[in-house]
Short mmCIF file of C-alpha atoms in Angstrom, two decimals:
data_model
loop_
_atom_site.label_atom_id
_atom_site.label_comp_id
_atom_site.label_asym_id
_atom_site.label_seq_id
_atom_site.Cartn_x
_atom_site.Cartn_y
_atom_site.Cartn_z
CA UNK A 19 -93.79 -103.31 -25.46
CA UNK A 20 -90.80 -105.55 -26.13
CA UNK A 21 -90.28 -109.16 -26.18
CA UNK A 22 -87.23 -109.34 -23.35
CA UNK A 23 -88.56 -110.94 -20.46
CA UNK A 24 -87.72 -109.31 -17.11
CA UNK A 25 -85.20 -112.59 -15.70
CA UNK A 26 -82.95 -111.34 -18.55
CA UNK A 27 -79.90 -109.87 -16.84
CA UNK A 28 -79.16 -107.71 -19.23
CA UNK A 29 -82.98 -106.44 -18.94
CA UNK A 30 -82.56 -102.74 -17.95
CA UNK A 31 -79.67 -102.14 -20.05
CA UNK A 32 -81.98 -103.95 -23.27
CA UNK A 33 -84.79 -101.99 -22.26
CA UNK A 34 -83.13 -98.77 -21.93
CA UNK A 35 -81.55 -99.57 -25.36
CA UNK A 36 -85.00 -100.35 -26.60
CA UNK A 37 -86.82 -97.30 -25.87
CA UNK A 38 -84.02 -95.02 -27.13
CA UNK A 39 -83.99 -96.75 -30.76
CA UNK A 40 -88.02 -96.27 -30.49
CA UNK A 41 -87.85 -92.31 -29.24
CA UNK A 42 -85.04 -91.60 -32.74
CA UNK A 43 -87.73 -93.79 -34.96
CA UNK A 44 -90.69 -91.36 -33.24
CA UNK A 45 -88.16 -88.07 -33.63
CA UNK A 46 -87.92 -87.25 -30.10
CA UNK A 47 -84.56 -88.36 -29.35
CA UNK A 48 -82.20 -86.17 -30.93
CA UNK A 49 -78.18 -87.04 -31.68
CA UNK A 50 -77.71 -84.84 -28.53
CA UNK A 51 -79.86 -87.45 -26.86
CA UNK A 52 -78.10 -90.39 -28.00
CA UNK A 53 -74.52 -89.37 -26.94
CA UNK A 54 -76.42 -88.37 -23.38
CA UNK A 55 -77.43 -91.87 -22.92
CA UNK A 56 -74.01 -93.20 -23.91
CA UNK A 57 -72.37 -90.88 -20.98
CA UNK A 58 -74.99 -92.14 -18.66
CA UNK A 59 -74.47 -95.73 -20.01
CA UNK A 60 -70.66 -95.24 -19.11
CA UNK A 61 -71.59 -93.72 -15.67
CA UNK A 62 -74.15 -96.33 -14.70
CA UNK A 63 -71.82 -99.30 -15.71
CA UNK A 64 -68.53 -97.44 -12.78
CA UNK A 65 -71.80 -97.16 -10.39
CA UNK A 66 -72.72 -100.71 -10.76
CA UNK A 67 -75.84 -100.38 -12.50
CA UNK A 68 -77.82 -99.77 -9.17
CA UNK A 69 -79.13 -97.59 -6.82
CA UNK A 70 -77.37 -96.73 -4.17
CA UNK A 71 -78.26 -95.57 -0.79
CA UNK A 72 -77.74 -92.16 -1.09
CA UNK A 73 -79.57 -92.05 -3.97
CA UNK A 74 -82.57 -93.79 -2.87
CA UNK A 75 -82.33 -91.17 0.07
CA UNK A 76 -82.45 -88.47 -2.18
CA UNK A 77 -85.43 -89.99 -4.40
CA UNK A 78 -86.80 -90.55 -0.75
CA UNK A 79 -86.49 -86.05 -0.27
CA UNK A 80 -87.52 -85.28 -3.49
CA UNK A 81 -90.58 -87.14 -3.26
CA UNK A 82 -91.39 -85.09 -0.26
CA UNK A 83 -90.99 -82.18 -1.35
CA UNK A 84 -93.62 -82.82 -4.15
CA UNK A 85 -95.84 -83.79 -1.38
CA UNK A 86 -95.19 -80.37 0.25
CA UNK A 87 -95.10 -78.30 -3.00
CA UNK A 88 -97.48 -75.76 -3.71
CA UNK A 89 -96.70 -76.23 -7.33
CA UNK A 90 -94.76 -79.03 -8.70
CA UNK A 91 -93.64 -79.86 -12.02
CA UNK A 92 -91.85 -82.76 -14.16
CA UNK A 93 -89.60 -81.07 -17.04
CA UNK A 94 -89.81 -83.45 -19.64
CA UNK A 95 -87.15 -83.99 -22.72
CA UNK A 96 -86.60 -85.82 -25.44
CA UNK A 97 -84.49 -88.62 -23.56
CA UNK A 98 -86.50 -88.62 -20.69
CA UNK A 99 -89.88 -88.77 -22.97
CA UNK A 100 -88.32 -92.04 -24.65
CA UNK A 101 -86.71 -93.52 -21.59
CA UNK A 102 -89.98 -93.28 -18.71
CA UNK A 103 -93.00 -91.86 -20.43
CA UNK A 104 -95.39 -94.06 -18.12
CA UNK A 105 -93.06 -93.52 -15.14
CA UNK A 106 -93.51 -89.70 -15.60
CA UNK A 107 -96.98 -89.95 -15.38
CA UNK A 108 -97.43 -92.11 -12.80
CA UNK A 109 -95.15 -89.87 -11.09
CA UNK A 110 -97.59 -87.00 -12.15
CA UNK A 111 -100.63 -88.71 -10.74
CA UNK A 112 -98.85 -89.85 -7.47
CA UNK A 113 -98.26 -86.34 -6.63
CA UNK A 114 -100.28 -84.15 -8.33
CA UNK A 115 -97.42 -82.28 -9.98
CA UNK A 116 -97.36 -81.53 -13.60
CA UNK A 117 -95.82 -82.22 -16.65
CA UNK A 118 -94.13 -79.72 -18.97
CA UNK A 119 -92.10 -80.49 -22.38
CA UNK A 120 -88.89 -78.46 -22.15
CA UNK A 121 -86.24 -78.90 -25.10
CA UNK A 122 -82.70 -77.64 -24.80
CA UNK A 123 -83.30 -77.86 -28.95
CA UNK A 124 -86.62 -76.64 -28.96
CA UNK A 125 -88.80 -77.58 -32.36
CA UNK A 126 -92.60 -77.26 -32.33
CA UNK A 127 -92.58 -80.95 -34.45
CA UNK A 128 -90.42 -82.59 -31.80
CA UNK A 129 -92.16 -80.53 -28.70
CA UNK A 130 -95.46 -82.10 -30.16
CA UNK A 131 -93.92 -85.13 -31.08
CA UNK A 132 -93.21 -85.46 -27.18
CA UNK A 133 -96.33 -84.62 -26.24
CA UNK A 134 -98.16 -87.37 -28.18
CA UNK A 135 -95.77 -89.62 -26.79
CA UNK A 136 -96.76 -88.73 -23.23
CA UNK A 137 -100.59 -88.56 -23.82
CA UNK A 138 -100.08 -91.78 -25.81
CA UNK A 139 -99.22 -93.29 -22.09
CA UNK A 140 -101.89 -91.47 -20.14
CA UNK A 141 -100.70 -87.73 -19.88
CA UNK A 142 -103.81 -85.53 -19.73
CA UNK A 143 -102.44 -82.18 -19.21
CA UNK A 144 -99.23 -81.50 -21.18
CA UNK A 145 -97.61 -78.03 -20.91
CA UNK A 146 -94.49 -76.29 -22.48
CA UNK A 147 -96.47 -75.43 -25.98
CA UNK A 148 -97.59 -72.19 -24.35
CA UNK A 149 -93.90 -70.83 -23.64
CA UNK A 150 -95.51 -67.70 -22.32
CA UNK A 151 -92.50 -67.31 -20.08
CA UNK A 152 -88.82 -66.88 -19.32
CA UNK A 153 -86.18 -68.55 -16.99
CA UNK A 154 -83.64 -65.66 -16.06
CA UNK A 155 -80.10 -65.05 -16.92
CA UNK A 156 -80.45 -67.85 -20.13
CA UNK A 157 -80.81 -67.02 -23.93
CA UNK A 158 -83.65 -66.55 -25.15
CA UNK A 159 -84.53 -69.83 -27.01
CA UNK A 160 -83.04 -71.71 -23.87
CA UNK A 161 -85.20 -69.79 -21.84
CA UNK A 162 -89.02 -70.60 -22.78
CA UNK A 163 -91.05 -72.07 -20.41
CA UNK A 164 -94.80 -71.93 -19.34
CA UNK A 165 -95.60 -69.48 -17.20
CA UNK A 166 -98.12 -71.40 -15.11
CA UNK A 167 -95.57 -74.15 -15.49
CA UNK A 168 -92.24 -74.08 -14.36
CA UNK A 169 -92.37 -70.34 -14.78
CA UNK A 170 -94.23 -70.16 -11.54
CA UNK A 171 -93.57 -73.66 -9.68
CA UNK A 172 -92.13 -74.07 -6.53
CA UNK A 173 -90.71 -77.66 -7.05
CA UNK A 174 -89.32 -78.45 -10.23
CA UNK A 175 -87.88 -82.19 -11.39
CA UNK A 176 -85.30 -81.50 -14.41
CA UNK A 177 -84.23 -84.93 -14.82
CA UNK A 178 -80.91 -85.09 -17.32
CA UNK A 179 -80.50 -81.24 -17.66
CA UNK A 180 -78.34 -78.79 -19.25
CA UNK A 181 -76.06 -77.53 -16.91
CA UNK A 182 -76.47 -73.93 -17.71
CA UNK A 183 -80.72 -74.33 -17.56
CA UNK A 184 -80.23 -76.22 -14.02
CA UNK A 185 -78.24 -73.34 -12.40
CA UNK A 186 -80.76 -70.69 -13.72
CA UNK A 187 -83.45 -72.23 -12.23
CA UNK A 188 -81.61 -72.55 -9.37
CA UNK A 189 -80.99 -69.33 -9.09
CA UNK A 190 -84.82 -68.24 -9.56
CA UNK A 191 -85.13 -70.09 -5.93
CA UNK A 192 -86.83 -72.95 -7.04
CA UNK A 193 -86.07 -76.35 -5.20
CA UNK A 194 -84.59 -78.48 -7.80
CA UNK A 195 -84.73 -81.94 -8.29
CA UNK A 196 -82.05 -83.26 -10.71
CA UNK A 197 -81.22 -86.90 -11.49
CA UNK A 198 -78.00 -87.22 -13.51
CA UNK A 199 -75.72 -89.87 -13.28
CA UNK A 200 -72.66 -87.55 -12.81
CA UNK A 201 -72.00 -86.65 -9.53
CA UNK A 202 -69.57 -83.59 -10.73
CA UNK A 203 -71.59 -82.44 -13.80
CA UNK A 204 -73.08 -78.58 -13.11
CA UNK A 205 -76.73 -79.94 -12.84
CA UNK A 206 -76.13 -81.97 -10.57
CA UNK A 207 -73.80 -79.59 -8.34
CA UNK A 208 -76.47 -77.00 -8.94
CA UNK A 209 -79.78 -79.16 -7.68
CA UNK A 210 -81.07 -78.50 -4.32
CA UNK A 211 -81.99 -82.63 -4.37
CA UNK A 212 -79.59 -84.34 -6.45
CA UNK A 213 -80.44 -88.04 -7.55
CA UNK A 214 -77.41 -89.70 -8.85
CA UNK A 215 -78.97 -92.58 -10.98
CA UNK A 216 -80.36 -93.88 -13.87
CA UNK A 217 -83.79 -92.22 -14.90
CA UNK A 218 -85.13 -95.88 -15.08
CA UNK A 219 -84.58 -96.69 -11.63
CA UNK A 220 -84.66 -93.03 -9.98
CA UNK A 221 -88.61 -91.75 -11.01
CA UNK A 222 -90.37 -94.90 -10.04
CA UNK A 223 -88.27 -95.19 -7.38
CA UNK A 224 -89.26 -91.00 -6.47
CA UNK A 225 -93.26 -92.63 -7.08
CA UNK A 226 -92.69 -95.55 -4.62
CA UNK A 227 -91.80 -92.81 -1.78
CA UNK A 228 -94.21 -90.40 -2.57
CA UNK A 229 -97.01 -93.32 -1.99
CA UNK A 230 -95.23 -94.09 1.06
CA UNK A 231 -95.23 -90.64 2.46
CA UNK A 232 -98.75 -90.17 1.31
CA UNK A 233 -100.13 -90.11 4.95
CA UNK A 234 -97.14 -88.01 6.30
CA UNK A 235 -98.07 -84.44 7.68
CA UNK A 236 -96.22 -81.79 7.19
CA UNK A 237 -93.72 -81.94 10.35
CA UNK A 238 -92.63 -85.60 9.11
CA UNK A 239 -92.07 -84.75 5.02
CA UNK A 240 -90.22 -81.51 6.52
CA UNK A 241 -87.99 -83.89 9.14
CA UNK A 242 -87.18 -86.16 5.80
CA UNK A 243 -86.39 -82.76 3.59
CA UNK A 244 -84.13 -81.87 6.61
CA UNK A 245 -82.44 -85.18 6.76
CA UNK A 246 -80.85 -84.83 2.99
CA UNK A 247 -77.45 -83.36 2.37
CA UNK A 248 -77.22 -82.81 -1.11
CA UNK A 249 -72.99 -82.37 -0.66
CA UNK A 250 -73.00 -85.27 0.72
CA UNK A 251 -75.11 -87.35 -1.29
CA UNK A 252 -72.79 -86.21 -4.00
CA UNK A 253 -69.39 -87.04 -2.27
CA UNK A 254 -70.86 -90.91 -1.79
CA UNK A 255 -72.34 -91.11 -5.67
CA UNK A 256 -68.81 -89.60 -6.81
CA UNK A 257 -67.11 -92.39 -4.01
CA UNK A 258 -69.37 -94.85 -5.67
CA UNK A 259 -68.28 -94.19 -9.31
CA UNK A 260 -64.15 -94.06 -8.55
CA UNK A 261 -64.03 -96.71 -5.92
CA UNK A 262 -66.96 -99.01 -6.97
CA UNK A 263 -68.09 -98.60 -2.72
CA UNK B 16 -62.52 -77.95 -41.05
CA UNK B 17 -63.56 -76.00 -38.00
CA UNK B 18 -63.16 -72.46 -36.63
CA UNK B 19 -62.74 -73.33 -33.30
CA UNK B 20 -59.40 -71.75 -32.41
CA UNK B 21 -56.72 -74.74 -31.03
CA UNK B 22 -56.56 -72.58 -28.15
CA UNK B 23 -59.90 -73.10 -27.10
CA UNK B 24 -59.84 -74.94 -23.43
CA UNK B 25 -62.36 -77.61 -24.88
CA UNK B 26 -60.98 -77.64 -28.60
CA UNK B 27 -60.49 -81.39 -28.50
CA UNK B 28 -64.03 -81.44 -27.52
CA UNK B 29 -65.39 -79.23 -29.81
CA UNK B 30 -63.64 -80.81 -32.53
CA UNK B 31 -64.63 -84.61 -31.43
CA UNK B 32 -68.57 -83.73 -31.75
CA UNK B 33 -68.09 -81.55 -35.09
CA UNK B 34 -66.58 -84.81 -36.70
CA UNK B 35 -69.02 -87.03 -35.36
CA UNK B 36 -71.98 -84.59 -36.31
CA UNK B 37 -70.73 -84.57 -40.02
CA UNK B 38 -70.14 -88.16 -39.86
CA UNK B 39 -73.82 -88.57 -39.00
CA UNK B 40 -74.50 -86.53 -41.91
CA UNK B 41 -72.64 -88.09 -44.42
CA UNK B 42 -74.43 -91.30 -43.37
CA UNK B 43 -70.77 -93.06 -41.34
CA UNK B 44 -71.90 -92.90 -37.82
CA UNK B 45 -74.49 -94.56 -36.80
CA UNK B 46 -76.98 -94.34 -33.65
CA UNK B 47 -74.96 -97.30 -32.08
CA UNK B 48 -72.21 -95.05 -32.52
CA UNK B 49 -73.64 -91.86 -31.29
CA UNK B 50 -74.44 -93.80 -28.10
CA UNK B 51 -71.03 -95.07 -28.11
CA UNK B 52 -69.43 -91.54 -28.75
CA UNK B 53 -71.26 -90.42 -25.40
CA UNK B 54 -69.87 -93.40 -23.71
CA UNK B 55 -65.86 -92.93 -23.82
CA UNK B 56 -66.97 -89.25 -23.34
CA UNK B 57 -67.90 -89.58 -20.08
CA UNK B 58 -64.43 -92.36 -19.24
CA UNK B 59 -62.44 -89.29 -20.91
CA UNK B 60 -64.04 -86.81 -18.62
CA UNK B 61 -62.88 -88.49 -15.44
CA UNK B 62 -59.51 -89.93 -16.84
CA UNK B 63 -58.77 -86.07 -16.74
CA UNK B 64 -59.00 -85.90 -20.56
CA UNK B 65 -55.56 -86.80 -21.04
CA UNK B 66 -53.02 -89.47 -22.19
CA UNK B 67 -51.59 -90.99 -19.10
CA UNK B 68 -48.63 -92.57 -18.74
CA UNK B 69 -49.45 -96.32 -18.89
CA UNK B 70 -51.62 -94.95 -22.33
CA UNK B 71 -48.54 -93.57 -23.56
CA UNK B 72 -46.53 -96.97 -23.07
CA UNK B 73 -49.24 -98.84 -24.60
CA UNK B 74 -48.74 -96.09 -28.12
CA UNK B 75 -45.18 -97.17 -28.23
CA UNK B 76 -45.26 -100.62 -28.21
CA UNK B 77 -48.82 -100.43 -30.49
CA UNK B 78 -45.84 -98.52 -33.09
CA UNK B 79 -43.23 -101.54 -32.43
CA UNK B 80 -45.38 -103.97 -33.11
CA UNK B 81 -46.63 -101.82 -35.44
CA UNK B 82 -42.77 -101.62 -37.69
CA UNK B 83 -42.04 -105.74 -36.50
CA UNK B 84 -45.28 -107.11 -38.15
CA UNK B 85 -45.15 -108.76 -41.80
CA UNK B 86 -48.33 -107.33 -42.34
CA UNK B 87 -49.98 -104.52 -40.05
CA UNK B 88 -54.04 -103.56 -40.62
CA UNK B 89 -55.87 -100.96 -38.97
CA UNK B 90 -59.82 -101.59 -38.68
CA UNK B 91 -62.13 -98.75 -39.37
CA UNK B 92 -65.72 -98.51 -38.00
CA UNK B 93 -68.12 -95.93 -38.31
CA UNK B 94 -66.70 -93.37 -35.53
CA UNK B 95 -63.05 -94.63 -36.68
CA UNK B 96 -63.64 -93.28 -39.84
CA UNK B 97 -65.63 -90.26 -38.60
CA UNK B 98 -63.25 -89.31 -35.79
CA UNK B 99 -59.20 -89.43 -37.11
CA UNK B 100 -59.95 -90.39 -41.26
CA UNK B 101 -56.52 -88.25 -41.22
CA UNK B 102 -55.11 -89.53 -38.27
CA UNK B 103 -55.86 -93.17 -40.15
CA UNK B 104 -54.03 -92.78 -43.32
CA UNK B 105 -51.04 -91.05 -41.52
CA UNK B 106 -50.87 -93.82 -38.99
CA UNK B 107 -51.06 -96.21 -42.52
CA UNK B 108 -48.75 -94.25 -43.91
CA UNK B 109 -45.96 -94.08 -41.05
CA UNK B 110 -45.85 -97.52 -40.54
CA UNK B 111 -46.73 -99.14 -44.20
CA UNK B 112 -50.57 -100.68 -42.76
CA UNK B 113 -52.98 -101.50 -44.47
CA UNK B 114 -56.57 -100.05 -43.99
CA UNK B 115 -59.66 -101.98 -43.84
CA UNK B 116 -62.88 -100.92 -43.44
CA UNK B 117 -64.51 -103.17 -41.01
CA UNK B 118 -68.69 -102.65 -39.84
CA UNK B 119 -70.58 -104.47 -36.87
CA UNK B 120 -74.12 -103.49 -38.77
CA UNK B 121 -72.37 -103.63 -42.07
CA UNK B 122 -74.19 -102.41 -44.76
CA UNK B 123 -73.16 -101.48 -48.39
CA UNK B 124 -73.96 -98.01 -48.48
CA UNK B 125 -71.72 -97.52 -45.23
CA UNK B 126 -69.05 -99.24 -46.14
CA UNK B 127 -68.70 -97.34 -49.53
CA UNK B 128 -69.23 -93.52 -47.59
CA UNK B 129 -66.29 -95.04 -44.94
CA UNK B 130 -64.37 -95.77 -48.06
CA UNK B 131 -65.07 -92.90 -49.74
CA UNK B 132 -64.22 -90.60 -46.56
CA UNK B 133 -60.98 -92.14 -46.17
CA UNK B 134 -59.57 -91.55 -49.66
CA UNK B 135 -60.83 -88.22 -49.36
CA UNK B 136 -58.66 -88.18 -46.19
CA UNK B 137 -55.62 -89.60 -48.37
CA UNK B 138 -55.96 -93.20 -48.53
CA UNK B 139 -54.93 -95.20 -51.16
CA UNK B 140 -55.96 -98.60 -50.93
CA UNK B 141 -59.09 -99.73 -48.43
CA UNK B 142 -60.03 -102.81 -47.92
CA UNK B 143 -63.08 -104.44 -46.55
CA UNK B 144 -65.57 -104.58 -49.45
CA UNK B 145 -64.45 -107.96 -50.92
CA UNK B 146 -65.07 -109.43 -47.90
CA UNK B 147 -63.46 -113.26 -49.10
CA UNK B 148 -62.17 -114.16 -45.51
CA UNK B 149 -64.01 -115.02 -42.22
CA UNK B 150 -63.46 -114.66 -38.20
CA UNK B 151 -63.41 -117.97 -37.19
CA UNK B 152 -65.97 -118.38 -34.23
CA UNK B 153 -68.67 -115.52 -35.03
CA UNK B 154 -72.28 -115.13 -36.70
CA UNK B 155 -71.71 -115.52 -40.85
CA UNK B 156 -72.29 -111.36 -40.75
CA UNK B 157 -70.18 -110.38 -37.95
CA UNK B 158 -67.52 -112.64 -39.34
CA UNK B 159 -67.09 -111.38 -42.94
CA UNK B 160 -63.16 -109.71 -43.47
CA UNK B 161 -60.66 -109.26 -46.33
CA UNK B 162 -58.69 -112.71 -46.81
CA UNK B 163 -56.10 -110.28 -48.03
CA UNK B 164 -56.44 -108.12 -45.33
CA UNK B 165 -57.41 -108.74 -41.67
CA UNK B 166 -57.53 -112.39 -42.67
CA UNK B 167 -53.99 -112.90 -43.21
CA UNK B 168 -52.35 -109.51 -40.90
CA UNK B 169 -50.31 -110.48 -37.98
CA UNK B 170 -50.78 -107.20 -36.14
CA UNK B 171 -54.76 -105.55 -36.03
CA UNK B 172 -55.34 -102.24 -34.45
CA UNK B 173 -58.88 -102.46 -34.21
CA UNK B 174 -60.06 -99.03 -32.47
CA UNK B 175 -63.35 -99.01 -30.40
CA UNK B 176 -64.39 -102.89 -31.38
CA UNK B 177 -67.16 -104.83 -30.25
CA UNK B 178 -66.29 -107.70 -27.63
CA UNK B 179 -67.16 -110.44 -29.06
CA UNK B 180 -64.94 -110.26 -31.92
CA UNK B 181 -62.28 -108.52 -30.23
CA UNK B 182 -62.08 -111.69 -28.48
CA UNK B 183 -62.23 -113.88 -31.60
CA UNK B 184 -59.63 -112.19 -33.78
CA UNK B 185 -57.51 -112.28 -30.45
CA UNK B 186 -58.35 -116.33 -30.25
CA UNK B 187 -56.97 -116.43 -33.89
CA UNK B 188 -53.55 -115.43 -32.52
CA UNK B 189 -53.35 -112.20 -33.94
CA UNK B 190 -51.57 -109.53 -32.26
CA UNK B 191 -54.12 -107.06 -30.95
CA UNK B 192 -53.93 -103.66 -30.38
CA UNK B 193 -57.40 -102.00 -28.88
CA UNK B 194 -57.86 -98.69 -28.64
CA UNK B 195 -60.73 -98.32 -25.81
CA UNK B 196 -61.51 -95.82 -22.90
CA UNK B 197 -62.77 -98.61 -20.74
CA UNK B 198 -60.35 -100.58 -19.51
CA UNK B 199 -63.15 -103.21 -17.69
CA UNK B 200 -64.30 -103.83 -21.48
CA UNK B 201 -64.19 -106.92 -22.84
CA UNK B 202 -62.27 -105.43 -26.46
CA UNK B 203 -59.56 -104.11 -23.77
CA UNK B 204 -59.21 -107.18 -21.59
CA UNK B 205 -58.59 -109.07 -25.10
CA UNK B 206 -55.95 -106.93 -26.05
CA UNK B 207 -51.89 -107.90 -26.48
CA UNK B 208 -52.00 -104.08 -25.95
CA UNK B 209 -55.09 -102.35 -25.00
CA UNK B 210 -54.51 -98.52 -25.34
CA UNK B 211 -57.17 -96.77 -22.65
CA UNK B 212 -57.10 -93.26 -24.27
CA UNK B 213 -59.65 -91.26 -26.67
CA UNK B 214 -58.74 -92.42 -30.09
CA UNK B 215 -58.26 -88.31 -31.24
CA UNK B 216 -54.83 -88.50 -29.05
CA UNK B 217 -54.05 -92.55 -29.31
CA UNK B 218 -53.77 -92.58 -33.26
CA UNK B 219 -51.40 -89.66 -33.41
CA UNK B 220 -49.79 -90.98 -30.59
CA UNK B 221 -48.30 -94.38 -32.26
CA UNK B 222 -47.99 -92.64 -35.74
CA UNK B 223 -45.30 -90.34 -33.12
CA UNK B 224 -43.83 -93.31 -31.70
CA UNK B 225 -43.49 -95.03 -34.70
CA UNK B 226 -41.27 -91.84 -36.56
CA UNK B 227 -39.03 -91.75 -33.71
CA UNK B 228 -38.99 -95.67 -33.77
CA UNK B 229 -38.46 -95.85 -37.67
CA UNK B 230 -34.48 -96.63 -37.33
CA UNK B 231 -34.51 -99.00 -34.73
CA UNK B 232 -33.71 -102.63 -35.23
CA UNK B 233 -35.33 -105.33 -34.28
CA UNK B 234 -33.78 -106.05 -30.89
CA UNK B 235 -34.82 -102.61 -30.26
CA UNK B 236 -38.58 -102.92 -31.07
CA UNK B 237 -38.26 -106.37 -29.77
CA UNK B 238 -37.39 -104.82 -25.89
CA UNK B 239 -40.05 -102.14 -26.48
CA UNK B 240 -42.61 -105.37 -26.89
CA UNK B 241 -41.45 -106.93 -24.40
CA UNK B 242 -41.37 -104.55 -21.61
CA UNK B 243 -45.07 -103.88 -22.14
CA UNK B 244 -47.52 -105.55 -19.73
CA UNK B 245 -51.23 -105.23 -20.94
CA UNK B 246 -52.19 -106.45 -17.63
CA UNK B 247 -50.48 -103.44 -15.42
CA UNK B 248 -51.09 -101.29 -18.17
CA UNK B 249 -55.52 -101.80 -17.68
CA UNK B 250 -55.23 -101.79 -14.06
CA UNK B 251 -53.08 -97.92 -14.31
CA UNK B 252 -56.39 -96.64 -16.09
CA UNK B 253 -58.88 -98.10 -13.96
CA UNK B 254 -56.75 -96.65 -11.35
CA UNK B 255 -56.64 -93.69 -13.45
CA UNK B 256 -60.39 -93.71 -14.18
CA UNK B 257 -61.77 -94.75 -10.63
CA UNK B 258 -59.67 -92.49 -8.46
CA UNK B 259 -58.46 -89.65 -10.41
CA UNK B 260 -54.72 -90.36 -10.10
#
């Protein structure tokens, strides 16, 4: 898809930059996208561009509770549709979980705009057109969702949400998966699993754990759930960040 | 320009994305810039959103050199222009600067809507779009100045600049002010005086110093210069920045 070959050491960073120009030439990256992915830029850069333990930890528990989901889903936005369309689906089809388009600025052109991105790299089934149902507490155009989507999942991956969507779901009981580069931003404070790193690294990295846990039964994925504190997870991304530790 | 009331606990905020949101709509801001916008968001968020101290010190000896130089210019990009066009020609005005419009992806249609936005801010004269003079050291397009203007100025504020030619109008021995949230930049780290503060507080800030500065003589300004360290001043904000303090 691009001509920067992966010894580049700037290759992530050209990459990242890469896909974002292409998702605001497709129309799924909005201006609200664009400044997101400068704060994360920012964030990334204090964090040293990598993933850190606790993060890969927390990529490690999310991927097992997928694996122990009755219902999972990927939400899917307009960043995170330009950023790791293949990723998502890979993710997807290493877990079984599905893939819903949710837009904090929701348009039917950009919500289907999304959607052929993802089928263009091997989505099959894409939800979040439906919107037959509601998240509680939240406006009503904030709060559309499918109802045999994230409307009735157990497990639900909101990578680079809106703080007020990530505590309502939150609040419905749902485990919540969050990856956000900001340790002290209200998604990630609200998520049950919070992944502090950059969507690039943190949902292949979330696929490479769920194919290692693939032979795990039940009493081991439950032992690596157990093993996760999301506090402190935080404390050593925001540690990470400040200090550069 | 706004009804969001001044008393509103994220005014500043508020105000900083309705600029940049109309400066994307009159065709100033570009997506580098939206990206870039989102970027010293996130430094402002965890240097408190406020002018420290070392910030502060920076302003006032910005003004000195500011009221010593034989000919001041301040550099106006895309955000520049979007974020303080005001602030800008006050600053100009204050301290008898000139103002030239100055683009990374410089194209003729943006430079004439920067121009245009300024004089409908107040400005008088802008430079930029004869273009005569060259930055020693860069690509033939990155180069391309006033002769007039940043070509022959002693002092250049040049707010939220690229690196590379921070570095090369610094290598001309100009004197440098930066205005730049990240004090591990490149554009800051070139600096005589980098100022790590959002450019909606810095650019009011020197216009201040320089009215309470405007009847002091040149020993005066002189010790003001002189008791600035650029050096001290970067590590305070990463200090600031990493560790909250």
């Amino acid at each position: 898809e691009t001509e920067i070959p992966e010894s580049h050491p700037r290759y992530e960073s050209l990459l990242t930059r890469h896909r974002i120009e292409h998702g605001v030439d497709i129309g799924i990256t909005s201006r609200q996208g664009l400044i997101a992915q400068g704060r994360g830029e920012a964030y990334d850069y204090l964090l040293g561009e990598q993933t850190i333990e606790s993060a890969d930890d927390a990529a490690r528990a999310a991927a097992a509770h997928f694996l122990l989901a009755d219902q999972a889903v990927v939400s899917v936005n307009g960043n995170v549709a330009a950023l790791v369309p293949g990723e998502v689906v890979e993710l997807a089809d290493a877990t079984g979980a599905d893939i819903e388009v949710n837009l904090f600025n929701r348009t039917r052109e950009r919500m289907e705009a999304i959607a052929d991105h993802l089928r263009e790299h091997g989505a099959e089934d894409v939800k979040g057109l439906a919107a037959d149902g509601e998240i509680p507490g939240l406006d009503h155009a904030r709060a559309k969702v499918d109802a045999d989507g994230i409307g009735s999942a157990d497990v639900v991956l909101v990578p680079l949400e809106d703080g007020d969507r990530a505590q309502a779901l939150s609040a419905m009981g749902k485990t919540e998966v969050v990856i956000d580069l900001n340790p002290l931003s209200r998604s990630a404070q609200a998520a049950s699993v919070p992944i502090v790193d950059n969507i690039i690294r943190a949902v292949p990295n979330i696929t490479r754990h769920a194919r290692e846990l693939r032979d795990a039964d039940e009493a081991e994925l439950r032992a690596v759930v157990d093993s996760f504190d999301a506090e402190t997870a935080l404390e050593a991304a925001e540690r990470a960040i400040r200090r550069g530790e």
